[in-house]
Amino acid sequence: MGLLFLFCFRASYAEYEAERERLVREAIIAEGIKDEAVIRSMRTVPREKFVPPRLEKDAYLNRPLPIGYGQTISQPYIVALMTQLLEVDEEDTVLEIGTGSGYQAAVLAEIVKTVYTVEIIRPLQKSAAERLSSLGYSNIKTYAGDGYFGLEEQSPFDAIIVTAASDHVPPPLVRQLKNGGRMCIPVGQPYFPQVLKLLVKDEKGGVTIHDILPVVFVPLTREKDRRKE
Ligand code: SAH
């Protein structure tokens, strides 16, 4: 019985590895992601561990999937693209707004020194924290709260990634970005195609914003909206 169980477990693990490799080849590399560190990270992080058990079998579709509380884990290609746009390395400290499942944080944590991540829905923050610690990601610090205000006490950051859409770039996040830093954020109205924007702060603190591509993200909610629920 024990042996059989072990065999089944190993077989399904190998199956997920094969599916992950296929996804990386077909939806990440073939779609133009070139950063070797990003590709390596996408090959490493087990997305099946970040989705609800009933959706495990869909973990390697190049799609967003529901994670409860009306929220989603982002599409793998978009995770890879946003990570590549940040141009981060092993010396960097990154702030993520919108922890969700913790998957994007894990993809970053494979590359950078430290990831700080903020989630407004407390049960999601709690389950992501548990998941990330059980997977051994000791360089990710999770916080519950409204990420609109960033994390003043840990700032400034080399890069900031926002994984929920806002109708404007939150000024506190721009302030908390280092000179020479990069921020990736979807900007637009809730539930309409938004524009993924890359904000680059130069060495003197000047900001330029580039439009990357249309995307659909869940909205960046505010504590005041949530109190009305
Ligand atoms: N990065 C996530 C995807 C998250 S979906 C992943 O890899 O799974 C967007 C998340 O942003 C949701 O979990 C939502 O609750 C959260 N969110 C929305 N508004 C927020 C805010 N003001 N502060 C922090 N998190 C927020």
Short mmCIF file of C-alpha atoms in Angstrom, two decimals, residues 11-226:
data_model
loop_
_atom_site.label_atom_id
_atom_site.label_comp_id
_atom_site.label_asym_id
_atom_site.label_seq_id
_atom_site.Cartn_x
_atom_site.Cartn_y
_atom_site.Cartn_z
CA ALA A 11 3.92 9.63 -11.08
CA SER A 12 1.65 12.65 -10.68
CA TYR A 13 4.58 14.85 -9.66
CA ALA A 14 6.45 13.82 -12.83
CA GLU A 15 3.32 14.48 -14.85
CA TYR A 16 3.09 18.04 -13.52
CA GLU A 17 6.78 18.56 -14.27
CA ALA A 18 6.21 17.50 -17.87
CA GLU A 19 3.16 19.77 -18.16
CA ARG A 20 5.10 22.66 -16.67
CA GLU A 21 7.90 22.16 -19.19
CA ARG A 22 5.39 22.13 -22.05
CA LEU A 23 3.75 25.33 -20.79
CA VAL A 24 7.14 27.04 -20.53
CA ARG A 25 8.04 26.04 -24.08
CA GLU A 26 4.68 26.81 -25.71
CA ALA A 27 3.31 29.77 -23.76
CA ILE A 28 6.44 31.45 -22.37
CA ILE A 29 9.44 30.94 -24.66
CA ALA A 30 7.47 30.65 -27.93
CA GLU A 31 5.57 33.84 -26.98
CA GLY A 32 8.79 35.84 -26.71
CA ILE A 33 9.89 35.75 -23.06
CA LYS A 34 13.71 35.85 -23.23
CA ASP A 35 14.99 36.55 -19.70
CA GLU A 36 16.77 33.36 -18.65
CA ALA A 37 16.13 33.91 -14.93
CA VAL A 38 12.39 34.30 -15.59
CA ILE A 39 12.29 31.15 -17.72
CA ARG A 40 14.18 29.21 -15.02
CA SER A 41 11.77 30.44 -12.36
CA MET A 42 8.69 29.50 -14.43
CA ARG A 43 10.27 26.04 -14.82
CA THR A 44 10.71 25.75 -11.04
CA VAL A 45 7.59 27.07 -9.28
CA PRO A 46 4.90 24.36 -8.95
CA ARG A 47 1.75 26.25 -10.08
CA GLU A 48 -0.39 23.22 -9.17
CA LYS A 49 0.32 24.01 -5.50
CA PHE A 50 -1.16 27.53 -5.86
CA VAL A 51 -4.62 26.60 -7.19
CA PRO A 52 -7.55 24.99 -5.36
CA PRO A 53 -7.15 21.15 -5.34
CA ARG A 54 -10.11 20.66 -7.73
CA LEU A 55 -8.32 22.82 -10.34
CA GLU A 56 -4.88 21.20 -10.01
CA LYS A 57 -5.34 19.44 -13.33
CA ASP A 58 -5.80 22.85 -15.02
CA ALA A 59 -2.73 24.41 -13.42
CA TYR A 60 -0.69 24.26 -16.63
CA LEU A 61 -3.27 25.82 -18.93
CA ASN A 62 -2.11 29.31 -19.91
CA ARG A 63 -5.12 30.85 -18.16
CA PRO A 64 -6.08 32.72 -15.03
CA LEU A 65 -7.94 30.43 -12.57
CA PRO A 66 -10.28 31.24 -9.66
CA ILE A 67 -8.71 31.10 -6.19
CA GLY A 68 -11.82 32.02 -4.12
CA TYR A 69 -13.18 35.34 -2.82
CA GLY A 70 -13.82 36.42 -6.45
CA GLN A 71 -10.06 36.59 -7.12
CA THR A 72 -7.81 34.85 -9.65
CA ILE A 73 -4.27 33.57 -10.04
CA SER A 74 -2.91 35.36 -13.13
CA GLN A 75 -2.24 33.74 -16.49
CA PRO A 76 1.31 32.26 -16.57
CA TYR A 77 2.37 34.29 -19.65
CA ILE A 78 1.37 37.54 -17.93
CA VAL A 79 3.25 36.53 -14.76
CA ALA A 80 6.37 35.86 -16.85
CA LEU A 81 5.98 39.08 -18.86
CA MET A 82 5.51 41.31 -15.80
CA THR A 83 8.47 39.65 -14.08
CA GLN A 84 10.65 40.20 -17.16
CA LEU A 85 9.58 43.86 -17.42
CA LEU A 86 10.88 44.50 -13.88
CA GLU A 87 14.47 43.56 -14.94
CA VAL A 88 15.31 42.38 -11.42
CA ASP A 89 18.26 40.36 -10.13
CA GLU A 90 19.47 38.60 -6.98
CA GLU A 91 20.38 41.86 -5.20
CA ASP A 92 16.89 43.34 -5.50
CA THR A 93 14.01 43.92 -3.11
CA VAL A 94 10.56 43.91 -4.69
CA LEU A 95 7.13 44.99 -3.46
CA GLU A 96 4.07 43.16 -4.78
CA ILE A 97 0.52 44.50 -4.30
CA GLY A 98 -2.09 41.70 -4.55
CA THR A 99 -0.62 38.49 -3.11
CA GLY A 100 -3.63 36.35 -4.11
CA SER A 101 -2.37 32.75 -4.23
CA GLY A 102 1.27 33.79 -3.76
CA TYR A 103 2.31 32.43 -7.18
CA GLN A 104 3.68 35.69 -8.61
CA ALA A 105 5.54 36.29 -5.33
CA ALA A 106 7.13 32.82 -5.61
CA VAL A 107 8.15 33.43 -9.25
CA LEU A 108 9.88 36.65 -8.12
CA ALA A 109 11.40 35.05 -5.02
CA GLU A 110 13.29 32.53 -7.19
CA ILE A 111 15.11 35.52 -8.76
CA VAL A 112 15.44 38.34 -6.20
CA LYS A 113 16.71 38.75 -2.63
CA THR A 114 13.44 39.67 -0.90
CA VAL A 115 9.78 39.99 -1.88
CA TYR A 116 7.34 41.98 0.27
CA THR A 117 3.75 41.26 -0.71
CA VAL A 118 0.50 42.86 0.49
CA GLU A 119 -3.01 41.35 0.27
CA ILE A 120 -6.26 43.09 1.25
CA ILE A 121 -8.38 39.92 1.76
CA ARG A 122 -7.20 38.49 5.07
CA PRO A 123 -8.00 34.76 4.49
CA LEU A 124 -6.12 34.90 1.16
CA GLN A 125 -3.14 36.54 2.87
CA LYS A 126 -3.18 33.85 5.55
CA SER A 127 -3.40 30.92 3.15
CA ALA A 128 -0.74 32.37 0.85
CA ALA A 129 1.59 32.87 3.83
CA GLU A 130 1.11 29.24 4.90
CA ARG A 131 1.55 27.92 1.36
CA LEU A 132 4.72 29.94 0.74
CA SER A 133 6.28 28.90 4.02
CA SER A 134 5.44 25.21 3.46
CA LEU A 135 7.12 25.46 0.04
CA GLY A 136 10.21 26.93 1.72
CA TYR A 137 10.07 30.53 0.46
CA SER A 138 11.77 32.19 3.42
CA ASN A 139 12.56 35.35 1.39
CA ILE A 140 8.87 36.34 0.99
CA LYS A 141 7.24 38.51 3.67
CA THR A 142 3.45 38.69 3.48
CA TYR A 143 1.30 41.51 4.88
CA ALA A 144 -2.46 42.04 5.22
CA GLY A 145 -3.72 45.50 4.30
CA ASP A 146 -4.54 48.02 1.60
CA GLY A 147 -1.57 47.98 -0.76
CA TYR A 148 -2.57 51.35 -2.27
CA PHE A 149 -0.32 52.86 0.38
CA GLY A 150 2.58 50.47 -0.27
CA LEU A 151 4.82 49.53 2.65
CA GLU A 152 6.42 52.73 3.83
CA GLU A 153 8.51 51.00 6.52
CA GLN A 154 10.30 48.69 4.04
CA SER A 155 10.69 51.26 1.25
CA PRO A 156 12.30 52.19 -1.10
CA PHE A 157 12.03 49.21 -3.47
CA ASP A 158 14.07 48.29 -6.54
CA ALA A 159 10.85 47.23 -8.27
CA ILE A 160 7.10 47.24 -7.62
CA ILE A 161 4.50 44.97 -9.22
CA VAL A 162 0.76 45.54 -8.86
CA THR A 163 -1.39 42.56 -9.82
CA ALA A 164 -4.80 44.26 -9.57
CA ALA A 165 -6.09 47.05 -11.82
CA SER A 166 -6.35 50.65 -10.67
CA ASP A 167 -7.75 53.66 -12.55
CA HIS A 168 -4.55 55.52 -11.68
CA VAL A 169 -1.03 54.74 -10.52
CA PRO A 170 -1.10 55.11 -6.71
CA PRO A 171 1.21 58.03 -5.81
CA PRO A 172 2.50 56.33 -2.61
CA LEU A 173 3.86 53.50 -4.78
CA VAL A 174 5.66 55.94 -7.10
CA ARG A 175 7.26 57.57 -4.03
CA GLN A 176 8.36 54.19 -2.64
CA LEU A 177 10.17 53.21 -5.88
CA LYS A 178 13.94 53.78 -5.89
CA ASN A 179 15.56 56.04 -8.48
CA GLY A 180 16.46 53.69 -11.33
CA GLY A 181 13.56 51.40 -10.35
CA ARG A 182 10.70 49.93 -12.41
CA MET A 183 7.01 49.41 -11.65
CA CYS A 184 4.56 47.26 -13.58
CA ILE A 185 0.83 47.94 -13.10
CA PRO A 186 -2.45 47.39 -15.01
CA VAL A 187 -4.28 50.72 -15.32
CA GLY A 188 -7.93 51.12 -16.31
CA GLN A 189 -11.52 50.54 -15.27
CA PRO A 190 -12.63 47.37 -13.44
CA TYR A 191 -13.62 44.45 -15.67
CA PHE A 192 -12.73 46.23 -18.93
CA PRO A 193 -9.51 45.62 -20.77
CA GLN A 194 -6.91 47.69 -18.98
CA VAL A 195 -3.44 48.67 -20.16
CA LEU A 196 -0.42 47.05 -18.61
CA LYS A 197 1.94 49.96 -17.93
CA LEU A 198 5.64 50.01 -17.19
CA LEU A 199 6.76 52.99 -15.13
CA VAL A 200 10.48 53.71 -15.14
CA LYS A 201 12.07 56.09 -12.62
CA ASP A 202 15.39 57.48 -13.83
CA GLU A 203 18.46 58.14 -11.67
CA LYS A 204 17.25 61.70 -10.96
CA GLY A 205 13.73 60.61 -10.00
CA GLY A 206 12.04 61.52 -13.31
CA VAL A 207 9.24 59.17 -14.32
CA THR A 208 8.31 57.84 -17.79
CA ILE A 209 5.39 55.51 -18.46
CA HIS A 210 5.20 53.00 -21.33
CA ASP A 211 2.09 51.14 -22.50
CA ILE A 212 2.82 47.42 -22.91
CA LEU A 213 -0.39 45.59 -23.84
CA PRO A 214 -4.11 45.24 -23.04
CA VAL A 215 -4.87 42.98 -20.05
CA VAL A 216 -7.80 42.10 -17.78
CA PHE A 217 -7.11 42.07 -14.03
CA VAL A 218 -9.42 42.03 -11.01
CA PRO A 219 -9.78 45.52 -9.52
CA LEU A 220 -7.54 47.05 -6.90
CA THR A 221 -10.07 47.53 -4.11
CA ARG A 222 -9.73 49.98 -1.24
CA GLU A 223 -10.39 49.41 2.45
CA LYS A 224 -13.29 51.89 2.27
CA ASP A 225 -14.95 49.81 -0.55
CA ARG A 226 -14.58 46.68 1.52
#
